[in-house]
mmCIF file of C-alpha atoms in Angstrom:
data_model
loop_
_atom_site.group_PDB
_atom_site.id
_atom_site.type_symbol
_atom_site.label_atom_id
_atom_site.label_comp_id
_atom_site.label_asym_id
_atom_site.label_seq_id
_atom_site.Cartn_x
_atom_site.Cartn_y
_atom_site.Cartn_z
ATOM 1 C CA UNK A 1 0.000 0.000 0.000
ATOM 2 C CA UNK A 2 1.166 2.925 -0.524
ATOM 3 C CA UNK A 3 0.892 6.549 1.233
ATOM 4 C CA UNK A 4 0.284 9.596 -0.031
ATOM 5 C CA UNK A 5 2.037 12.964 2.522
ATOM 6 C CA UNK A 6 0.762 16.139 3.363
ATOM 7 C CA UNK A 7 3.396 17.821 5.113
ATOM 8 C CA UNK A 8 2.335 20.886 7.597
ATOM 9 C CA UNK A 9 5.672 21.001 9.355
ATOM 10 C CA UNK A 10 8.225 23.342 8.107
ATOM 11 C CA UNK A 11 8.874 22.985 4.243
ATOM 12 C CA UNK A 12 11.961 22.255 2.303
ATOM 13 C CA UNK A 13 12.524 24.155 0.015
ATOM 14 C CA UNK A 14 15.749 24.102 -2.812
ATOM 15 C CA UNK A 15 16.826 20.544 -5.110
ATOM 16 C CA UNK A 16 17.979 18.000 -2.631
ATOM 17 C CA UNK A 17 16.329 15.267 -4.874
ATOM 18 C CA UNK A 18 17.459 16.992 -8.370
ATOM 19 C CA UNK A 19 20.092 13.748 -9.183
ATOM 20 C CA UNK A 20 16.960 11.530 -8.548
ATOM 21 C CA UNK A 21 14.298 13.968 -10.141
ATOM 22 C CA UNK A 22 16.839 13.414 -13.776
ATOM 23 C CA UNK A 23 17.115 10.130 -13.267
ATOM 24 C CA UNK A 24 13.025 9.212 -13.042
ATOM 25 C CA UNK A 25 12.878 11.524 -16.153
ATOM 26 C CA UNK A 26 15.203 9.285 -18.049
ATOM 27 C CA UNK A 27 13.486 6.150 -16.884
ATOM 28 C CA UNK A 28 10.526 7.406 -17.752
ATOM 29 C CA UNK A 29 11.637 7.853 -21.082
ATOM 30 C CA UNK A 30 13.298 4.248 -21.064
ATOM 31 C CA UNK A 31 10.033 2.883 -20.235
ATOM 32 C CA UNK A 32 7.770 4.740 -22.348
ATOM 33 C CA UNK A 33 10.209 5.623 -25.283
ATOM 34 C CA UNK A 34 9.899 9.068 -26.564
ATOM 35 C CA UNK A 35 6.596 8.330 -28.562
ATOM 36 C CA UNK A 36 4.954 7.075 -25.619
ATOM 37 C CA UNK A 37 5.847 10.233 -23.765
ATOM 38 C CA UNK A 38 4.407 12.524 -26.481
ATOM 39 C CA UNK A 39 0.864 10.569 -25.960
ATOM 40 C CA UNK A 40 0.797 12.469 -22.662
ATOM 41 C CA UNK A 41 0.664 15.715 -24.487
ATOM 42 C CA UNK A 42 -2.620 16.730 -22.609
ATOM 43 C CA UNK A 43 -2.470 17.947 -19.173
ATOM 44 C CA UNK A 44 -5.373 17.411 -16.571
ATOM 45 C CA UNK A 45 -7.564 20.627 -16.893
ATOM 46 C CA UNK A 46 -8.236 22.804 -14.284
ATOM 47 C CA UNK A 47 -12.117 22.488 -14.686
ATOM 48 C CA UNK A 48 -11.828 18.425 -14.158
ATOM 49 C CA UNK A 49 -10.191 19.167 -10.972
ATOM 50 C CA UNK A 50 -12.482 21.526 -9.643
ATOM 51 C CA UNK A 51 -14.548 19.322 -6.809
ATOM 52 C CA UNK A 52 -16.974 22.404 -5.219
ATOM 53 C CA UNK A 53 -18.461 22.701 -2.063
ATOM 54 C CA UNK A 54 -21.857 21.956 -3.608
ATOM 55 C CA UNK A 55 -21.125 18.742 -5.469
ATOM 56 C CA UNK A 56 -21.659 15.637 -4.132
ATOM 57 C CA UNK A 57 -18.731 14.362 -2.112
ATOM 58 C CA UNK A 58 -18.583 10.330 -3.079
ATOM 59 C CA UNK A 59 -19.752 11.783 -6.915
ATOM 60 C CA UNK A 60 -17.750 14.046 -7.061
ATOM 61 C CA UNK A 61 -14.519 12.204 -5.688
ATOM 62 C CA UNK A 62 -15.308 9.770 -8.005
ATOM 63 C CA UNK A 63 -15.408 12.020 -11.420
ATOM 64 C CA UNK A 64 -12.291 13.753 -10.069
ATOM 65 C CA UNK A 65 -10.476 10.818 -10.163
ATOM 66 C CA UNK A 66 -11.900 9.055 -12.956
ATOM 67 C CA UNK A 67 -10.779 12.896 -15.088
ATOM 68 C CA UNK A 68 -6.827 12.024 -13.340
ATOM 69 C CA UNK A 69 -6.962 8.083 -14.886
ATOM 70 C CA UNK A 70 -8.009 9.447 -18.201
ATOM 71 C CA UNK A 71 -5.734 12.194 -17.866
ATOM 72 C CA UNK A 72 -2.527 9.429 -17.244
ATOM 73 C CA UNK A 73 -3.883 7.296 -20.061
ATOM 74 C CA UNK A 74 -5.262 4.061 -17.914
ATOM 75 C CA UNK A 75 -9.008 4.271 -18.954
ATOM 76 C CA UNK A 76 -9.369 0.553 -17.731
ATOM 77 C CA UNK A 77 -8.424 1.263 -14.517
ATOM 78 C CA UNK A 78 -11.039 2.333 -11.993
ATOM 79 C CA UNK A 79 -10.618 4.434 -9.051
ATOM 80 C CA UNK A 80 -12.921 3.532 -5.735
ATOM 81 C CA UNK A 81 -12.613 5.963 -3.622
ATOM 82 C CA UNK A 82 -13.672 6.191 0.125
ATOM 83 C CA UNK A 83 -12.915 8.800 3.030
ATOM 84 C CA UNK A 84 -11.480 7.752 6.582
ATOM 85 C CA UNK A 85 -9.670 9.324 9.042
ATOM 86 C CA UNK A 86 -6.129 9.028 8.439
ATOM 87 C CA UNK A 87 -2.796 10.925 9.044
ATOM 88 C CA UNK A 88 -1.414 10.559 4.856
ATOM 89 C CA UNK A 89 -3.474 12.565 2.998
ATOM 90 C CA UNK A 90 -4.312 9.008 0.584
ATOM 91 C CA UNK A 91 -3.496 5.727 0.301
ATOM 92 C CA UNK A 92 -3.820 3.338 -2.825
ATOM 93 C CA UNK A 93 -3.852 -0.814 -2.694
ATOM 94 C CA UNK A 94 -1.738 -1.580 -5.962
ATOM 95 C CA UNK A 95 -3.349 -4.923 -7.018
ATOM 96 C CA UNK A 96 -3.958 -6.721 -10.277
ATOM 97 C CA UNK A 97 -6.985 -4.057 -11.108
ATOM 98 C CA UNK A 98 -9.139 -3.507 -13.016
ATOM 99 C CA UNK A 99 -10.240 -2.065 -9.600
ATOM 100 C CA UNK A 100 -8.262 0.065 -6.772
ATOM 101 C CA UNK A 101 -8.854 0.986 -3.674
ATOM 102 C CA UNK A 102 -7.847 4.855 -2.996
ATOM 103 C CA UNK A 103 -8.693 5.569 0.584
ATOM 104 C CA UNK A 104 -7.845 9.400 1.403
ATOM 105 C CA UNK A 105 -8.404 11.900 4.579
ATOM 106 C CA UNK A 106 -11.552 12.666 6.093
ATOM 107 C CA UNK A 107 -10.278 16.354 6.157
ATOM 108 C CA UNK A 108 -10.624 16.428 2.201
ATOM 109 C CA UNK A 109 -14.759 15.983 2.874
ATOM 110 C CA UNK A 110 -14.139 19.868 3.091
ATOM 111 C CA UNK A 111 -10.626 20.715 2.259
ATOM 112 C CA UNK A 112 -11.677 19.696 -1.117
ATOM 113 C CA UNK A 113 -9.503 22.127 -3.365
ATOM 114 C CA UNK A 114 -7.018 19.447 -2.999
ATOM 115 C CA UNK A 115 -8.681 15.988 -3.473
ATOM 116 C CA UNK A 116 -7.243 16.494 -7.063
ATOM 117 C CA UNK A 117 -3.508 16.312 -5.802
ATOM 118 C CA UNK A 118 -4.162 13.402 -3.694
ATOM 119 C CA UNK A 119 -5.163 11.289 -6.016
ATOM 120 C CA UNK A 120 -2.678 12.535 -8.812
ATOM 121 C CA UNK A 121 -0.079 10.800 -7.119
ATOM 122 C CA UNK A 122 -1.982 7.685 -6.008
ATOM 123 C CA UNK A 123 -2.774 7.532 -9.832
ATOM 124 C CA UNK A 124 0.612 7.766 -10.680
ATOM 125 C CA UNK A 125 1.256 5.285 -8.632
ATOM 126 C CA UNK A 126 -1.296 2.767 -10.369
ATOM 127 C CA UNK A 127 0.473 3.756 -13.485
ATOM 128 C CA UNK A 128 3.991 2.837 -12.347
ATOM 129 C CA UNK A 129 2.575 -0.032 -11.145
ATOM 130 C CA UNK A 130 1.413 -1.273 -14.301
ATOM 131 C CA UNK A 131 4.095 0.047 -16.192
ATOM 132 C CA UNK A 132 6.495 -1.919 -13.518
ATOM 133 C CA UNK A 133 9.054 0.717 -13.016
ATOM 134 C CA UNK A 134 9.989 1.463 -9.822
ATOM 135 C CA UNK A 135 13.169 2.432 -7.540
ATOM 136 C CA UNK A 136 14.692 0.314 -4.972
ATOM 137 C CA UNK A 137 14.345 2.359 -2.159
ATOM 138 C CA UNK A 138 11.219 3.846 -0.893
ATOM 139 C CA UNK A 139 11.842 7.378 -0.894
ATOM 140 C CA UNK A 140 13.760 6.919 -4.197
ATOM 141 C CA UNK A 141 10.077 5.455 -5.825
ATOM 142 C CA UNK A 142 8.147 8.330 -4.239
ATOM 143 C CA UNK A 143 10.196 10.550 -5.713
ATOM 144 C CA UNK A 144 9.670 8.937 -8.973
ATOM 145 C CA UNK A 145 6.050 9.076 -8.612
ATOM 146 C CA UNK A 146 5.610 12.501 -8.079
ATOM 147 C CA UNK A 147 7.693 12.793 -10.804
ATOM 148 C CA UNK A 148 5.682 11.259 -13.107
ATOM 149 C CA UNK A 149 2.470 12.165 -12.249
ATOM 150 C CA UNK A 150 4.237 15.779 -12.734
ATOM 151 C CA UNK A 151 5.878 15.114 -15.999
ATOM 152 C CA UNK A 152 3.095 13.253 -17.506
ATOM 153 C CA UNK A 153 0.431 16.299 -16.877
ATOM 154 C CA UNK A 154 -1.284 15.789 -13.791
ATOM 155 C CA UNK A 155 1.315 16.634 -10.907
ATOM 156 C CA UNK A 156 0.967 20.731 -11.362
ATOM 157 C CA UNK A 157 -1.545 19.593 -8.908
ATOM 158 C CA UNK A 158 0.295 18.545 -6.045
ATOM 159 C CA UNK A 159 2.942 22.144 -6.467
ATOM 160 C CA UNK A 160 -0.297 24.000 -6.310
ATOM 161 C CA UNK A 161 -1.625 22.403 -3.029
ATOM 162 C CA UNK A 162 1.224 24.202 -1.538
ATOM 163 C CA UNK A 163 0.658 26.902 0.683
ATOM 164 C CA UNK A 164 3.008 28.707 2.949
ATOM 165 C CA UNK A 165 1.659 31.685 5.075
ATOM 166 C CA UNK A 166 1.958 32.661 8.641
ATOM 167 C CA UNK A 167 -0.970 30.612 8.857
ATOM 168 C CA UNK A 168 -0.157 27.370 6.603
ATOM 169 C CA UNK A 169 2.586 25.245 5.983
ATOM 170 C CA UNK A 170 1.222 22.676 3.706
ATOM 171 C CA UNK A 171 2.860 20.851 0.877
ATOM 172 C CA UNK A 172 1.854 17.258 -0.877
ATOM 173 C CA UNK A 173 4.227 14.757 -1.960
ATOM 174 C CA UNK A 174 7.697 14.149 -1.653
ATOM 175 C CA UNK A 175 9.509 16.455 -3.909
ATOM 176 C CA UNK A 176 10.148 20.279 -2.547
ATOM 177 C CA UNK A 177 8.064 23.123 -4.711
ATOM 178 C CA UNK A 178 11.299 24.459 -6.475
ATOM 179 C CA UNK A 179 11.249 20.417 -7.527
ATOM 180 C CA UNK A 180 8.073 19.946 -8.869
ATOM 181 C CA UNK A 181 8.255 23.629 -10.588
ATOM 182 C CA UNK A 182 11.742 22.295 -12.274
ATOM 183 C CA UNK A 183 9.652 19.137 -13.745
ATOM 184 C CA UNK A 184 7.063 20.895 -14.597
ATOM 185 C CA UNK A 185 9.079 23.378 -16.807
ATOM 186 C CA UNK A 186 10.445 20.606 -18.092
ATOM 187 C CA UNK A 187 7.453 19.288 -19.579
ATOM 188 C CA UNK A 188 6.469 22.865 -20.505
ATOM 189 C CA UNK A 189 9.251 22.761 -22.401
ATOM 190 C CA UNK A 190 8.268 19.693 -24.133
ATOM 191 C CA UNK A 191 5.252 20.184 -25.286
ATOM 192 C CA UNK A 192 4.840 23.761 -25.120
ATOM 193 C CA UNK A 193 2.466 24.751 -22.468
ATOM 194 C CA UNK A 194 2.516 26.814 -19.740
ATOM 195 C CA UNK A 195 1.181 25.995 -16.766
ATOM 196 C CA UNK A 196 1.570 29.080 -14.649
ATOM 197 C CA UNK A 197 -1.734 29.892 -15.436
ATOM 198 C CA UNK A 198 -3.311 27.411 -13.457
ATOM 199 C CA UNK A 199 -2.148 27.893 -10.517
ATOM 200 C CA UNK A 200 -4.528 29.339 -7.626
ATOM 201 C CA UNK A 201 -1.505 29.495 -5.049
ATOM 202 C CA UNK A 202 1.037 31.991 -4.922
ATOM 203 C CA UNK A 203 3.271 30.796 -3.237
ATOM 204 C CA UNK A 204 3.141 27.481 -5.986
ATOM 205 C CA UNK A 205 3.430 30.104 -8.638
ATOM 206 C CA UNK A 206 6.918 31.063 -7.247
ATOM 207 C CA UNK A 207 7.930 28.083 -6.673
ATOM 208 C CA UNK A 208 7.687 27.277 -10.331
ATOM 209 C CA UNK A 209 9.458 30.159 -11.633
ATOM 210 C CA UNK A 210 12.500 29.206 -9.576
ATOM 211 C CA UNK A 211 12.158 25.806 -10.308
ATOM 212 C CA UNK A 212 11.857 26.885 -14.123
ATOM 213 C CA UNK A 213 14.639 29.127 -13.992
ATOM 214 C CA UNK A 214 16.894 26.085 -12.914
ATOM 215 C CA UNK A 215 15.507 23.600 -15.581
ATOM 216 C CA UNK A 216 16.321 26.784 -18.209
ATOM 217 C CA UNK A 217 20.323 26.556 -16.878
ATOM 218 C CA UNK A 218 20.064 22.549 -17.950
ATOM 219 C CA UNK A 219 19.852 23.928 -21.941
ATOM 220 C CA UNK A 220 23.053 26.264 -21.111
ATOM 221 C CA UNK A 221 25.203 24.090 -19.746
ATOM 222 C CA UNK A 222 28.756 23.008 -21.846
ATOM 223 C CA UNK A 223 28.997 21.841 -24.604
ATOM 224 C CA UNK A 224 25.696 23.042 -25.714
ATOM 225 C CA UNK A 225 25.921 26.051 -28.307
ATOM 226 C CA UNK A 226 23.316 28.288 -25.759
ATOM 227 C CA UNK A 227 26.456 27.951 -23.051
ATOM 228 C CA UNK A 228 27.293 31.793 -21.846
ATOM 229 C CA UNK A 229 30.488 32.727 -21.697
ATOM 230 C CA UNK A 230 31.604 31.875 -17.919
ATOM 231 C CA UNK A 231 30.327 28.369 -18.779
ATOM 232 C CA UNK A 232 32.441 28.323 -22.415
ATOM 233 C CA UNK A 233 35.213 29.300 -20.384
ATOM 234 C CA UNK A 234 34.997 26.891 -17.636
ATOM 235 C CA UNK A 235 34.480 24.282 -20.308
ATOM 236 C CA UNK A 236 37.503 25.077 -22.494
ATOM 237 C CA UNK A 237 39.588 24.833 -19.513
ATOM 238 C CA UNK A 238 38.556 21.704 -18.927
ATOM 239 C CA UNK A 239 38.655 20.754 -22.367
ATOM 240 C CA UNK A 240 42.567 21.310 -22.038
ATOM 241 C CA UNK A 241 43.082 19.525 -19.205
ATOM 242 C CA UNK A 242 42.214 16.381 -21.666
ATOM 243 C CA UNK A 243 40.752 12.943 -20.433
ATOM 244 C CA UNK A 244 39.007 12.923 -17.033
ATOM 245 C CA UNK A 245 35.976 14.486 -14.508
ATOM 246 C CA UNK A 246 35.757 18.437 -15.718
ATOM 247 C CA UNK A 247 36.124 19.879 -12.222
ATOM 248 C CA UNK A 248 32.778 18.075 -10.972
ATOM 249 C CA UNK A 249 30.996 19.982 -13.837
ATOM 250 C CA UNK A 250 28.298 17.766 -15.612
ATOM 251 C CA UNK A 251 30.531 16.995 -18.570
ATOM 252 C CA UNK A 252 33.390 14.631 -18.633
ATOM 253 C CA UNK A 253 35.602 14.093 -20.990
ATOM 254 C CA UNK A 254 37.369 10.775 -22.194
ATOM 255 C CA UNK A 255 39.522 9.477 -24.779
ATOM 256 C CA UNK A 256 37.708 7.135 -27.838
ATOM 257 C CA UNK A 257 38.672 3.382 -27.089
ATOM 258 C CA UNK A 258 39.490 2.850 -31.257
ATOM 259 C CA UNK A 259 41.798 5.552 -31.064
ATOM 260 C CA UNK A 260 39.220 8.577 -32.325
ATOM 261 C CA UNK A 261 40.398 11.027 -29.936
ATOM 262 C CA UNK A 262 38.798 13.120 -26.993
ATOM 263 C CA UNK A 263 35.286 12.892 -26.426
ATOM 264 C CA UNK A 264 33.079 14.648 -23.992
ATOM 265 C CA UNK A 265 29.877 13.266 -22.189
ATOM 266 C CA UNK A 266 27.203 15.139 -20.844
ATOM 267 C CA UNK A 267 23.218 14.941 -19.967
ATOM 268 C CA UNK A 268 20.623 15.594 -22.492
ATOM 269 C CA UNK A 269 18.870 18.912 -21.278
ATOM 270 C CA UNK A 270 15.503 16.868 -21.927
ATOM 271 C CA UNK A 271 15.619 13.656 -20.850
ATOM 272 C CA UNK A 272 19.279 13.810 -19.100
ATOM 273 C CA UNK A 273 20.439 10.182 -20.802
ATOM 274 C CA UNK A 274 24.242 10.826 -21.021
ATOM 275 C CA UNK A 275 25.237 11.757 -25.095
ATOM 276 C CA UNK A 276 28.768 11.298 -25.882
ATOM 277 C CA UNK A 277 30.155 13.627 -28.783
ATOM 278 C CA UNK A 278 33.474 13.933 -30.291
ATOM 279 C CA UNK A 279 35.256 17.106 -29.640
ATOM 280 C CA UNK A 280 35.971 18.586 -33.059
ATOM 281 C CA UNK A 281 34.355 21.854 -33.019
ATOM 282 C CA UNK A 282 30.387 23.021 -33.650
ATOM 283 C CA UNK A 283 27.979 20.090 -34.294
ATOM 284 C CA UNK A 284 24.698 18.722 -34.076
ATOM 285 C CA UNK A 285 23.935 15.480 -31.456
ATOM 286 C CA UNK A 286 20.688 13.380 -31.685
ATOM 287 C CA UNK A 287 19.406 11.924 -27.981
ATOM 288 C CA UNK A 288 18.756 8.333 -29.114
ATOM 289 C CA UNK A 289 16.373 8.170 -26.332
ATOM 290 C CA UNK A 290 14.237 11.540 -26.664
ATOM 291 C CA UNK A 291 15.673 11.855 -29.850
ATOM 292 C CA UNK A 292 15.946 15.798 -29.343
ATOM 293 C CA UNK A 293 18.886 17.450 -31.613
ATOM 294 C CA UNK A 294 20.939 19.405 -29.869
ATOM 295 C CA UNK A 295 23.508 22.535 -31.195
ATOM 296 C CA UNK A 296 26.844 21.580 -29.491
ATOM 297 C CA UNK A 297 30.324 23.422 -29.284
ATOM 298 C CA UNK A 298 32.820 20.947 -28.544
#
């Protein structure tokens, strides 16, 4: 079973999870190949999150989550969901299916601005379940599912059930804000969109531009042609220095094994699978896994 958090201690804030946050991204990728990623061009829309004080609660919890399955492409999955009272905000019984169990806080019968965010992850979760990818550890795989259910259009959700006041400390999930804003902006990059106009927090709203403005430095890092000059600069150096880690920068260089000379590795700025180029000067690498082409300097 697994448990859904809403945190109303002090929130962490920053990338502690970043190296974990890439790495779900590329398994995601792995898993779904870059066609099956595309298919997830759609985000949830704000109006089939809505869940209003007037609807009816089991109705209502219901369509909500049946609008998050169809939104993360499992329309033979079905959602049953029932209130209790309960520290996690929700809980989901990964089974076979077609059927599962979501069970989430009694405090959502009229906190229900959130119910949406909830359930995004618990429907992640029934995804990655199906899809069988998961992380060894446990925090690792929670991290992954937020990831997901932000990267594949439904997690904006959970960044804007975060609230931080002198009243309110509340976040969901287990990545910080700045994290979910960096994956978001990552998909926003992706497909174009931009989510900033659905958020109703604030507070989520900032959270996304920082988060955005760090997923922005990924597509100016060295080698890549949009590098500034600092980073040319570091890079060259590095570049001189020949075979070997580039000053814990994310590019490493390393000499051919038939002989070809130097060649420098670094992350895709989409999907952060490794690329390994030869270092001769301006050219143009293809991910094989996103299959983005990318303007390099070398």
């Amino acid at each position: 079973m697994t448990q859904n958090r809403a945190r109303s201690g002090p929130v962490e804030h920053g990338f502690p999870h970043l190296a974990t946050v890439r790495a779900s991204i590329t398994a995601l990728f792995r898993r779904l190949s870059a066609d099956g990623i595309h298919a997830y061009d759609t985000s949830l829309a704000p109006a089939d999150a809505a869940f209003g004080a007037t609807d009816d609660l089991h109705l209502g919890a219901q369509r909500v989550a049946a609008a998050t399955v169809r939104a993360l492409r499992l329309p033979d999955a079905r959602m049953v969901v029932s209130f209790r009272a309960m520290e996690q905000a929700a809980t989901v019984e990964l089974t076979a299916g077609p059927e599962y169990f979501v069970e989430v806080s009694d405090r959502f019968r009229t906190h229900r601005r959130d119910l949406a965010a909830a359930l995004a992850h618990e429907v992640a979760h029934v995804l990655l379940h199906r899809l069988d990818l998961r992380f060894p550890g446990t925090a690792e795989n929670e991290i992954l599912t937020d990831t997901a259910a932000a990267y594949l259009g439904a997690g904006w959700l959970l960044l804007d059930a975060y609230r931080e006041d002198a009243l309110t400390h509340q976040r969901f999930g287990y990545l910080t804000p700045e994290e979910f804003g960096y994956v978001l902006a990552k998909r926003a990059a992706l497909f174009g969109e931009d989510p900033a106009t659905w958020f109703t927090s604030p507070q989520a709203y900032e959270a996304y531009v920082r988060g955005r403005a760090r997923a922005e430095r990924d597509h100016r890092r060295a080698p890549l042609a949009a590098a500034g000059p600092l980073e040319r600069r570091r890079y060259a150096r590095a570049r001189r220095g020949g075979a070997g880690p580039a000053g814990g920068s994310a590019y490493r260089f390393e000499q051919a094994e038939d002989g070809g000379g130097l060649r420098v590795s670094f992350p895709c700025p989409v999907c952060a699978q490794r690329l390994r180029v030869p270092v001769r000067g301006r050219l143009r690498a293809r991910c094989g896994l996103c299959h983005t082409v990318l303007d390099c300097l070398t």
